[in-house]
Amino acid sequence: MTVGLAGTIIPRREAPHPMDSFAVISDVHGNLEALEAVLAEVDRLGVRRILSLGDVVGYGPDPEACLRLVQARCSHRLLGNHEHAVLNPGMAFEFNPSAQAALEWTRERLRQADLLPALEGLLPHHQEGEYLFVHGSARNALEEYLRETDPEGRSTFEAVAASIEEDFTSFRICFVGHNHKPFLATAEGFLHPHAERATFQVPPEEKLYVSVGSVGQPRDLDPRACFVVFEGTRVDYHRVPYPWTATAAKIRAAGLPGRLAERLGLGR
Ligand SMILES: [Fe+2]
């Protein structure tokens, strides 16, 4: 908003995004209401290109519709650990009981819809020049979590900074999903978007992780869907409200674990 000459408030008109900008989405997790809200916002912002970092399915009640929509709208799609587990029943990672139950339910739904072939051949990483896109981390693209603290609550900053120093040799910016939390990690520290600051300028030589947050199951205590728009020198975090109670009702109606419905409203 800007204040006009006579003191009236003039809504700021957002300029269309340039052609070299792109949106990055991740961890839709079968949440069609959240995905549709995010795609509408991407369109409203004038962003033409979208990349998906994986975990389009798992947990949520609409894996088929989400998969079809991501196929139709995203220029590039990565393999997430949930897609990997759907394709490899004997090789499931350590999923908790509700994730495991949702995984088996999702596999059957995709099998009946003949959508399992749509997951085959996907990779958990993709590079375009100095940008690397992964599901998990630069060291383990499929299953490692980029975390700010380890499971015991200790800061992981030194390990993350070491990874940026040692691993970021053939790329400069690594976009990650999987952890469901929006933040930037540089060799100097972690930066968090919040209501007053959701835009970050990226200096030309800076190496950093861009953790894009989750569309369909945010875990940063903000239930709104999250995604990133990147413009080469700028990272914009966007939050989009969506009717999560409708998604939660579908989860319960499908017989999926109730915890998966409750957490949508809590954002964790
Ligand atoms: Fe994941």
CSV table of N, CA and C in Angstrom, one decimal, residues 85-238:
chain,number,residue,atom,x,y,z
A,85,ALA,N,8.3,-44.3,-1.9
A,85,ALA,CA,7.7,-45.4,-1.0
A,85,ALA,C,6.4,-46.0,-1.7
A,86,VAL,N,5.7,-45.2,-2.4
A,86,VAL,CA,4.5,-45.7,-3.1
A,86,VAL,C,5.0,-46.7,-4.2
A,87,LEU,N,6.1,-46.4,-4.9
A,87,LEU,CA,6.6,-47.3,-5.9
A,87,LEU,C,7.4,-48.5,-5.4
A,88,ASN,N,7.8,-48.4,-4.2
A,88,ASN,CA,8.7,-49.5,-3.7
A,88,ASN,C,8.2,-50.0,-2.3
A,89,PRO,N,7.1,-50.8,-2.3
A,89,PRO,CA,6.4,-51.2,-1.1
A,89,PRO,C,7.4,-51.8,-0.1
A,90,GLY,N,8.4,-52.6,-0.5
A,90,GLY,CA,9.2,-53.3,0.4
A,90,GLY,C,10.3,-52.4,1.0
A,91,MET,N,10.4,-51.2,0.4
A,91,MET,CA,11.6,-50.4,0.8
A,91,MET,C,11.2,-49.1,1.5
A,92,ALA,N,10.0,-49.1,2.2
A,92,ALA,CA,9.6,-47.9,2.8
A,92,ALA,C,10.6,-47.4,3.9
A,93,PHE,N,10.8,-46.1,3.9
A,93,PHE,CA,11.7,-45.6,4.9
A,93,PHE,C,10.9,-45.7,6.2
A,94,GLU,N,11.5,-45.1,7.2
A,94,GLU,CA,10.9,-45.2,8.6
A,94,GLU,C,9.7,-44.2,8.6
A,95,PHE,N,8.5,-44.7,8.2
A,95,PHE,CA,7.3,-43.9,8.2
A,95,PHE,C,6.6,-44.2,9.6
A,96,ASN,N,6.0,-43.1,10.1
A,96,ASN,CA,5.3,-43.3,11.4
A,96,ASN,C,4.0,-44.1,11.0
A,97,PRO,N,3.2,-44.6,12.0
A,97,PRO,CA,2.0,-45.4,11.7
A,97,PRO,C,1.0,-44.7,10.8
A,98,SER,N,0.7,-43.4,11.1
A,98,SER,CA,-0.3,-42.7,10.3
A,98,SER,C,0.2,-42.5,8.8
A,99,ALA,N,1.5,-42.2,8.7
A,99,ALA,CA,2.1,-42.0,7.4
A,99,ALA,C,2.0,-43.3,6.6
A,100,GLN,N,2.3,-44.4,7.3
A,100,GLN,CA,2.3,-45.7,6.7
A,100,GLN,C,0.9,-46.1,6.2
A,101,ALA,N,-0.1,-45.8,7.1
A,101,ALA,CA,-1.5,-46.2,6.7
A,101,ALA,C,-1.9,-45.3,5.5
A,102,ALA,N,-1.5,-44.1,5.5
A,102,ALA,CA,-1.9,-43.2,4.3
A,102,ALA,C,-1.1,-43.6,3.1
A,103,LEU,N,0.1,-44.1,3.3
A,103,LEU,CA,0.9,-44.6,2.1
A,103,LEU,C,0.2,-45.8,1.4
A,104,GLU,N,-0.2,-46.7,2.2
A,104,GLU,CA,-0.9,-47.9,1.6
A,104,GLU,C,-2.2,-47.5,0.9
A,105,TRP,N,-2.9,-46.6,1.6
A,105,TRP,CA,-4.2,-46.1,1.0
A,105,TRP,C,-3.9,-45.4,-0.3
A,106,THR,N,-2.9,-44.6,-0.3
A,106,THR,CA,-2.5,-43.8,-1.5
A,106,THR,C,-2.1,-44.7,-2.6
A,107,ARG,N,-1.3,-45.7,-2.3
A,107,ARG,CA,-0.8,-46.6,-3.4
A,107,ARG,C,-2.0,-47.3,-4.1
A,108,GLU,N,-3.0,-47.8,-3.3
A,108,GLU,CA,-4.1,-48.4,-3.8
A,108,GLU,C,-5.0,-47.5,-4.7
A,109,ARG,N,-5.1,-46.3,-4.2
A,109,ARG,CA,-5.9,-45.3,-5.0
A,109,ARG,C,-5.2,-45.0,-6.4
A,110,LEU,N,-3.9,-44.8,-6.3
A,110,LEU,CA,-3.1,-44.5,-7.6
A,110,LEU,C,-3.1,-45.8,-8.5
A,111,ARG,N,-3.1,-46.9,-7.9
A,111,ARG,CA,-3.1,-48.2,-8.7
A,111,ARG,C,-4.4,-48.3,-9.4
A,112,GLN,N,-5.5,-48.0,-8.7
A,112,GLN,CA,-6.9,-48.1,-9.3
A,112,GLN,C,-7.0,-47.1,-10.4
A,113,ALA,N,-6.4,-45.9,-10.3
A,113,ALA,CA,-6.5,-44.8,-11.3
A,113,ALA,C,-5.5,-45.0,-12.4
A,114,ASP,N,-4.7,-46.1,-12.3
A,114,ASP,CA,-3.6,-46.3,-13.3
A,114,ASP,C,-2.6,-45.1,-13.4
A,115,LEU,N,-2.3,-44.6,-12.2
A,115,LEU,CA,-1.4,-43.4,-12.1
A,115,LEU,C,0.0,-43.8,-11.6
A,116,LEU,N,0.2,-45.1,-11.3
A,116,LEU,CA,1.5,-45.4,-10.8
A,116,LEU,C,2.6,-45.2,-11.9
A,117,PRO,N,2.3,-45.5,-13.2
A,117,PRO,CA,3.3,-45.2,-14.2
A,117,PRO,C,3.7,-43.7,-14.2
A,118,ALA,N,2.8,-42.8,-13.8
A,118,ALA,CA,3.1,-41.4,-13.8
A,118,ALA,C,4.2,-41.0,-12.8
A,119,LEU,N,4.5,-41.9,-11.9
A,119,LEU,CA,5.6,-41.6,-10.9
A,119,LEU,C,6.9,-42.2,-11.3
A,120,GLU,N,6.9,-43.2,-12.2
A,120,GLU,CA,8.1,-43.9,-12.6
A,120,GLU,C,9.0,-42.9,-13.4
A,121,GLY,N,10.3,-43.1,-13.2
A,121,GLY,CA,11.3,-42.3,-13.9
A,121,GLY,C,11.6,-40.9,-13.3
A,122,LEU,N,10.8,-40.6,-12.3
A,122,LEU,CA,11.1,-39.3,-11.6
A,122,LEU,C,12.4,-39.4,-10.8
A,123,LEU,N,13.1,-38.3,-10.7
A,123,LEU,CA,14.4,-38.2,-9.9
A,123,LEU,C,14.2,-37.2,-8.8
A,124,PRO,N,14.9,-37.4,-7.7
A,124,PRO,CA,14.8,-36.5,-6.6
A,124,PRO,C,15.6,-35.2,-6.7
A,125,HIS,N,16.3,-35.0,-7.9
A,125,HIS,CA,17.1,-33.8,-8.1
A,125,HIS,C,17.1,-33.4,-9.5
A,126,HIS,N,17.4,-32.1,-9.7
A,126,HIS,CA,17.3,-31.5,-11.0
A,126,HIS,C,18.2,-30.2,-11.0
A,127,GLN,N,19.0,-30.0,-12.0
A,127,GLN,CA,19.9,-28.9,-11.9
A,127,GLN,C,19.7,-28.0,-13.2
A,128,GLU,N,19.6,-26.7,-13.0
A,128,GLU,CA,19.5,-25.8,-14.1
A,128,GLU,C,20.6,-24.7,-13.8
A,129,GLY,N,21.7,-24.8,-14.5
A,129,GLY,CA,22.8,-23.8,-14.2
A,129,GLY,C,23.2,-23.8,-12.8
A,130,GLU,N,23.2,-22.7,-12.1
A,130,GLU,CA,23.6,-22.6,-10.7
A,130,GLU,C,22.5,-22.9,-9.7
A,131,TYR,N,21.4,-23.4,-10.2
A,131,TYR,CA,20.3,-23.7,-9.3
A,131,TYR,C,20.1,-25.2,-9.3
A,132,LEU,N,20.1,-25.8,-8.0
A,132,LEU,CA,19.9,-27.2,-7.8
A,132,LEU,C,18.6,-27.3,-7.1
A,133,PHE,N,17.7,-28.2,-7.6
A,133,PHE,CA,16.4,-28.5,-7.0
A,133,PHE,C,16.4,-29.9,-6.4
A,134,VAL,N,16.1,-30.1,-5.2
A,134,VAL,CA,16.1,-31.4,-4.6
A,134,VAL,C,14.9,-31.6,-3.7
A,135,HIS,N,14.5,-32.8,-3.4
A,135,HIS,CA,13.5,-33.0,-2.4
A,135,HIS,C,14.0,-32.8,-1.0
A,136,GLY,N,15.2,-33.5,-0.7
A,136,GLY,CA,15.6,-33.5,0.7
A,136,GLY,C,16.7,-32.5,1.0
A,137,SER,N,18.0,-32.8,0.6
A,137,SER,CA,19.1,-31.9,0.8
A,137,SER,C,20.1,-32.1,-0.3
A,138,ALA,N,21.1,-31.3,-0.3
A,138,ALA,CA,22.1,-31.3,-1.3
A,138,ALA,C,22.9,-32.6,-1.2
A,139,ARG,N,23.1,-33.2,0.0
A,139,ARG,CA,23.8,-34.4,0.2
A,139,ARG,C,23.0,-35.6,0.0
A,140,ASN,N,21.8,-35.6,0.3
A,140,ASN,CA,20.9,-36.8,0.1
A,140,ASN,C,19.6,-36.2,-0.4
A,141,ALA,N,19.5,-36.3,-1.8
A,141,ALA,CA,18.4,-35.5,-2.4
A,141,ALA,C,17.0,-36.1,-2.1
A,142,LEU,N,16.9,-37.4,-1.7
A,142,LEU,CA,15.6,-38.0,-1.5
A,142,LEU,C,15.2,-38.0,-0.1
A,143,GLU,N,16.1,-38.2,0.9
A,143,GLU,CA,15.5,-38.5,2.2
A,143,GLU,C,16.1,-37.7,3.4
A,144,GLU,N,17.2,-36.9,3.2
A,144,GLU,CA,17.7,-36.2,4.3
A,144,GLU,C,16.9,-34.9,4.6
A,145,TYR,N,16.6,-34.6,5.8
A,145,TYR,CA,15.9,-33.4,6.2
A,145,TYR,C,16.9,-32.3,6.4
A,146,LEU,N,16.7,-31.1,5.7
A,146,LEU,CA,17.4,-29.9,6.0
A,146,LEU,C,16.7,-29.3,7.3
A,147,ARG,N,17.4,-29.4,8.4
A,147,ARG,CA,16.8,-29.0,9.7
A,147,ARG,C,17.6,-27.9,10.3
A,148,GLU,N,16.8,-27.1,11.1
A,148,GLU,CA,17.5,-26.1,11.9
A,148,GLU,C,17.9,-26.6,13.2
A,149,THR,N,17.3,-27.7,13.7
A,149,THR,CA,17.7,-28.3,14.9
A,149,THR,C,17.6,-29.8,14.7
A,150,ASP,N,18.4,-30.6,15.4
A,150,ASP,CA,18.3,-32.1,15.2
A,150,ASP,C,17.1,-32.6,16.1
A,151,PRO,N,16.8,-33.9,16.1
A,151,PRO,CA,15.7,-34.4,16.9
A,151,PRO,C,15.8,-34.1,18.4
A,152,GLU,N,17.0,-33.9,18.8
A,152,GLU,CA,17.2,-33.6,20.3
A,152,GLU,C,17.2,-32.1,20.6
A,153,GLY,N,16.9,-31.3,19.6
A,153,GLY,CA,16.8,-29.9,19.8
A,153,GLY,C,18.0,-29.1,19.7
A,154,ARG,N,19.1,-29.7,19.3
A,154,ARG,CA,20.4,-29.0,19.2
A,154,ARG,C,20.5,-28.3,17.8
A,155,SER,N,21.1,-27.2,17.7
A,155,SER,CA,21.2,-26.5,16.5
A,155,SER,C,22.0,-27.3,15.5
A,156,THR,N,21.6,-27.3,14.2
A,156,THR,CA,22.3,-27.9,13.2
A,156,THR,C,23.2,-26.9,12.3
A,157,PHE,N,23.2,-25.7,12.9
A,157,PHE,CA,23.8,-24.6,12.0
A,157,PHE,C,25.2,-25.0,11.5
A,158,GLU,N,26.1,-25.5,12.4
A,158,GLU,CA,27.4,-25.8,11.9
A,158,GLU,C,27.5,-26.8,10.8
A,159,ALA,N,26.6,-27.9,10.9
A,159,ALA,CA,26.6,-28.9,9.8
A,159,ALA,C,26.0,-28.3,8.5
A,160,VAL,N,25.0,-27.5,8.7
A,160,VAL,CA,24.4,-26.8,7.5
A,160,VAL,C,25.4,-25.9,6.8
A,161,ALA,N,26.1,-25.1,7.6
A,161,ALA,CA,27.1,-24.2,7.1
A,161,ALA,C,28.2,-25.0,6.4
A,162,ALA,N,28.6,-26.1,7.0
A,162,ALA,CA,29.7,-27.0,6.4
A,162,ALA,C,29.2,-27.5,5.1
A,163,SER,N,28.0,-27.9,5.0
A,163,SER,CA,27.4,-28.4,3.7
A,163,SER,C,27.5,-27.4,2.7
A,164,ILE,N,27.1,-26.2,3.0
A,164,ILE,CA,27.1,-25.1,2.0
A,164,ILE,C,28.6,-24.8,1.6
A,165,GLU,N,29.5,-24.8,2.5
A,165,GLU,CA,30.9,-24.6,2.1
A,165,GLU,C,31.4,-25.8,1.2
A,166,GLU,N,31.1,-27.0,1.6
A,166,GLU,CA,31.7,-28.2,0.9
A,166,GLU,C,30.9,-28.7,-0.3
A,167,ASP,N,29.6,-28.6,-0.2
A,167,ASP,CA,28.8,-29.3,-1.3
A,167,ASP,C,28.4,-28.3,-2.4
A,168,PHE,N,28.4,-27.0,-2.1
A,168,PHE,CA,27.9,-26.1,-3.1
A,168,PHE,C,29.0,-25.7,-4.1
A,169,THR,N,29.4,-26.6,-4.9
A,169,THR,CA,30.6,-26.3,-5.8
A,169,THR,C,30.1,-26.2,-7.2
A,170,SER,N,29.2,-27.0,-7.7
A,170,SER,CA,28.7,-26.9,-9.1
A,170,SER,C,27.3,-26.2,-9.1
A,171,PHE,N,26.9,-25.7,-8.0
A,171,PHE,CA,25.6,-24.9,-8.0
A,171,PHE,C,25.7,-23.9,-6.8
A,172,ARG,N,24.9,-22.9,-6.8
A,172,ARG,CA,25.0,-21.8,-5.9
A,172,ARG,C,23.7,-21.8,-4.9
A,173,ILE,N,22.6,-22.1,-5.5
A,173,ILE,CA,21.4,-22.0,-4.7
A,173,ILE,C,20.7,-23.4,-4.8
A,174,CYS,N,20.4,-23.9,-3.6
A,174,CYS,CA,19.7,-25.2,-3.6
A,174,CYS,C,18.3,-25.1,-3.0
A,175,PHE,N,17.3,-25.4,-3.8
A,175,PHE,CA,15.9,-25.3,-3.3
A,175,PHE,C,15.5,-26.7,-2.8
A,176,VAL,N,15.0,-26.7,-1.6
A,176,VAL,CA,14.6,-28.0,-0.9
A,176,VAL,C,13.2,-27.9,-0.4
A,177,GLY,N,12.6,-29.1,-0.4
A,177,GLY,CA,11.3,-29.3,0.3
A,177,GLY,C,11.5,-30.2,1.5
A,178,HIS,N,10.5,-31.2,1.6
A,178,HIS,CA,10.6,-32.3,2.5
A,178,HIS,C,10.4,-32.0,4.0
A,179,ASN,N,11.0,-30.9,4.5
A,179,ASN,CA,10.9,-30.5,5.9
A,179,ASN,C,9.7,-29.8,6.3
A,180,HIS,N,8.9,-29.3,5.3
A,180,HIS,CA,7.7,-28.6,5.4
A,180,HIS,C,7.8,-27.3,6.2
A,181,LYS,N,9.0,-26.7,6.2
A,181,LYS,CA,9.2,-25.4,6.9
A,181,LYS,C,9.9,-24.4,6.0
A,182,PRO,N,9.4,-23.1,6.0
A,182,PRO,CA,10.0,-22.1,5.1
A,182,PRO,C,11.2,-21.4,5.8
A,183,PHE,N,12.3,-21.4,5.3
A,183,PHE,CA,13.5,-20.7,5.8
A,183,PHE,C,14.6,-20.6,4.8
A,184,LEU,N,15.5,-19.7,5.0
A,184,LEU,CA,16.7,-19.6,4.2
A,184,LEU,C,17.9,-20.1,5.1
A,185,ALA,N,18.8,-20.8,4.5
A,185,ALA,CA,20.0,-21.1,5.3
A,185,ALA,C,21.3,-20.6,4.5
A,186,THR,N,22.1,-19.8,5.1
A,186,THR,CA,23.3,-19.4,4.5
A,186,THR,C,24.5,-19.8,5.4
A,187,ALA,N,25.7,-19.6,5.0
A,187,ALA,CA,26.8,-19.9,5.9
A,187,ALA,C,26.9,-19.0,7.1
A,188,GLU,N,26.0,-18.0,7.1
A,188,GLU,CA,26.0,-17.0,8.2
A,188,GLU,C,24.9,-17.4,9.2
A,189,GLY,N,23.9,-18.1,8.8
A,189,GLY,CA,22.8,-18.4,9.7
A,189,GLY,C,21.5,-18.7,9.0
A,190,PHE,N,20.4,-18.8,9.8
A,190,PHE,CA,19.1,-19.1,9.2
A,190,PHE,C,18.3,-17.8,9.2
A,191,LEU,N,17.4,-17.7,8.2
A,191,LEU,CA,16.5,-16.5,8.1
A,191,LEU,C,15.1,-17.0,7.9
A,192,HIS,N,14.2,-16.4,8.6
A,192,HIS,CA,12.8,-16.9,8.6
A,192,HIS,C,11.9,-15.8,8.0
A,193,PRO,N,11.0,-16.2,7.1
A,193,PRO,CA,10.0,-15.3,6.6
A,193,PRO,C,9.0,-15.1,7.7
A,194,HIS,N,8.4,-13.9,7.8
A,194,HIS,CA,7.3,-13.7,8.7
A,194,HIS,C,6.4,-12.5,8.2
A,195,ALA,N,5.4,-12.2,8.9
A,195,ALA,CA,4.4,-11.3,8.4
A,195,ALA,C,5.0,-10.0,7.8
A,196,GLU,N,6.0,-9.4,8.5
A,196,GLU,CA,6.6,-8.2,8.1
A,196,GLU,C,7.7,-8.3,7.1
A,197,ARG,N,8.3,-9.6,7.0
A,197,ARG,CA,9.4,-9.7,6.0
A,197,ARG,C,9.3,-11.1,5.4
A,198,ALA,N,8.8,-11.1,4.1
A,198,ALA,CA,8.7,-12.3,3.4
A,198,ALA,C,9.5,-12.3,2.1
A,199,THR,N,10.2,-11.2,1.9
A,199,THR,CA,11.0,-11.0,0.7
A,199,THR,C,12.5,-10.9,1.1
A,200,PHE,N,13.4,-11.6,0.4
A,200,PHE,CA,14.8,-11.6,0.8
A,200,PHE,C,15.6,-11.3,-0.5
A,201,GLN,N,16.5,-10.4,-0.4
A,201,GLN,CA,17.4,-10.1,-1.6
A,201,GLN,C,18.6,-11.1,-1.5
A,202,VAL,N,18.9,-11.6,-2.6
A,202,VAL,CA,20.1,-12.6,-2.6
A,202,VAL,C,21.2,-11.9,-3.4
A,203,PRO,N,22.3,-11.7,-2.6
A,203,PRO,CA,23.5,-11.1,-3.3
A,203,PRO,C,24.0,-12.0,-4.4
A,204,PRO,N,24.6,-11.5,-5.5
A,204,PRO,CA,25.0,-12.3,-6.7
A,204,PRO,C,25.8,-13.5,-6.4
A,205,GLU,N,26.8,-13.4,-5.5
A,205,GLU,CA,27.7,-14.6,-5.3
A,205,GLU,C,27.2,-15.5,-4.1
A,206,GLU,N,26.1,-15.1,-3.4
A,206,GLU,CA,25.7,-15.8,-2.2
A,206,GLU,C,25.3,-17.3,-2.5
A,207,LYS,N,25.8,-18.2,-1.6
A,207,LYS,CA,25.4,-19.6,-1.7
A,207,LYS,C,24.4,-19.8,-0.6
A,208,LEU,N,23.3,-20.4,-0.9
A,208,LEU,CA,22.3,-20.6,0.1
A,208,LEU,C,21.3,-21.7,-0.2
A,209,TYR,N,20.7,-22.2,0.9
A,209,TYR,CA,19.5,-23.1,0.8
A,209,TYR,C,18.3,-22.3,0.8
A,210,VAL,N,17.3,-22.6,-0.1
A,210,VAL,CA,16.0,-22.0,0.0
A,210,VAL,C,15.0,-23.2,0.3
A,211,SER,N,14.6,-23.2,1.6
A,211,SER,CA,13.6,-24.2,2.0
A,211,SER,C,12.2,-23.6,1.7
A,212,VAL,N,11.5,-24.3,0.8
A,212,VAL,CA,10.3,-23.6,0.3
A,212,VAL,C,9.0,-23.8,1.1
A,213,GLY,N,9.1,-24.6,2.1
A,213,GLY,CA,7.8,-24.9,2.9
A,213,GLY,C,6.9,-25.8,2.2
A,214,SER,N,5.8,-26.0,2.7
A,214,SER,CA,4.8,-27.1,2.2
A,214,SER,C,3.5,-26.4,1.7
A,215,VAL,N,3.0,-26.9,0.6
A,215,VAL,CA,1.7,-26.5,0.1
A,215,VAL,C,0.6,-27.1,1.0
A,216,GLY,N,0.7,-28.4,1.2
A,216,GLY,CA,-0.5,-29.1,1.7
A,216,GLY,C,-0.4,-29.6,3.1
A,217,GLN,N,0.8,-29.4,3.8
A,217,GLN,CA,0.8,-29.8,5.2
A,217,GLN,C,1.9,-29.0,5.9
A,218,PRO,N,1.8,-27.6,6.0
A,218,PRO,CA,2.8,-26.8,6.6
A,218,PRO,C,3.0,-27.2,8.1
A,219,ARG,N,4.3,-27.1,8.5
A,219,ARG,CA,4.6,-27.5,9.9
A,219,ARG,C,5.4,-26.4,10.6
A,220,ASP,N,5.0,-25.1,10.3
A,220,ASP,CA,5.7,-24.0,11.0
A,220,ASP,C,4.7,-23.2,11.8
A,221,LEU,N,3.6,-23.9,12.3
A,221,LEU,CA,2.5,-23.3,13.1
A,221,LEU,C,1.7,-22.3,12.3
A,222,ASP,N,1.8,-22.3,11.0
A,222,ASP,CA,1.0,-21.4,10.2
A,222,ASP,C,0.3,-22.3,9.2
A,223,PRO,N,-1.1,-22.5,9.4
A,223,PRO,CA,-1.8,-23.5,8.5
A,223,PRO,C,-1.9,-23.1,7.0
A,224,ARG,N,-1.6,-21.9,6.7
A,224,ARG,CA,-1.7,-21.5,5.3
A,224,ARG,C,-0.7,-22.2,4.4
A,225,ALA,N,-1.2,-22.4,3.1
A,225,ALA,CA,-0.3,-23.1,2.2
A,225,ALA,C,0.9,-22.1,1.9
A,226,CYS,N,2.1,-22.7,1.6
A,226,CYS,CA,3.3,-22.0,1.5
A,226,CYS,C,4.0,-22.3,0.1
A,227,PHE,N,4.5,-21.3,-0.5
A,227,PHE,CA,5.3,-21.5,-1.7
A,227,PHE,C,6.3,-20.4,-1.9
A,228,VAL,N,7.2,-20.5,-2.9
A,228,VAL,CA,8.2,-19.5,-3.1
A,228,VAL,C,8.2,-19.0,-4.5
A,229,VAL,N,8.4,-17.7,-4.7
A,229,VAL,CA,8.7,-17.2,-6.1
A,229,VAL,C,10.1,-16.7,-6.1
A,230,PHE,N,10.9,-17.1,-7.1
A,230,PHE,CA,12.3,-16.7,-7.2
A,230,PHE,C,12.5,-16.0,-8.4
A,231,GLU,N,13.3,-14.9,-8.3
A,231,GLU,CA,13.6,-14.0,-9.5
A,231,GLU,C,15.0,-13.8,-9.7
A,232,GLY,N,15.9,-14.7,-9.3
A,232,GLY,CA,17.3,-14.5,-9.6
A,232,GLY,C,18.0,-13.7,-8.5
A,233,THR,N,17.4,-12.6,-8.1
A,233,THR,CA,18.1,-11.8,-7.0
A,233,THR,C,17.1,-11.7,-5.8
A,234,ARG,N,16.0,-12.4,-5.9
A,234,ARG,CA,15.0,-12.2,-4.8
A,234,ARG,C,14.2,-13.5,-4.6
A,235,VAL,N,14.0,-13.8,-3.3
A,235,VAL,CA,13.2,-14.9,-2.9
A,235,VAL,C,11.9,-14.3,-2.2
A,236,ASP,N,10.8,-14.6,-2.7
A,236,ASP,CA,9.5,-14.2,-2.1
A,236,ASP,C,8.8,-15.4,-1.5
A,237,TYR,N,8.5,-15.4,-0.2
A,237,TYR,CA,7.7,-16.4,0.4
A,237,TYR,C,6.2,-15.9,0.3
A,238,HIS,N,5.3,-16.8,-0.1
A,238,HIS,CA,3.9,-16.5,-0.2
A,238,HIS,C,3.1,-17.5,0.7
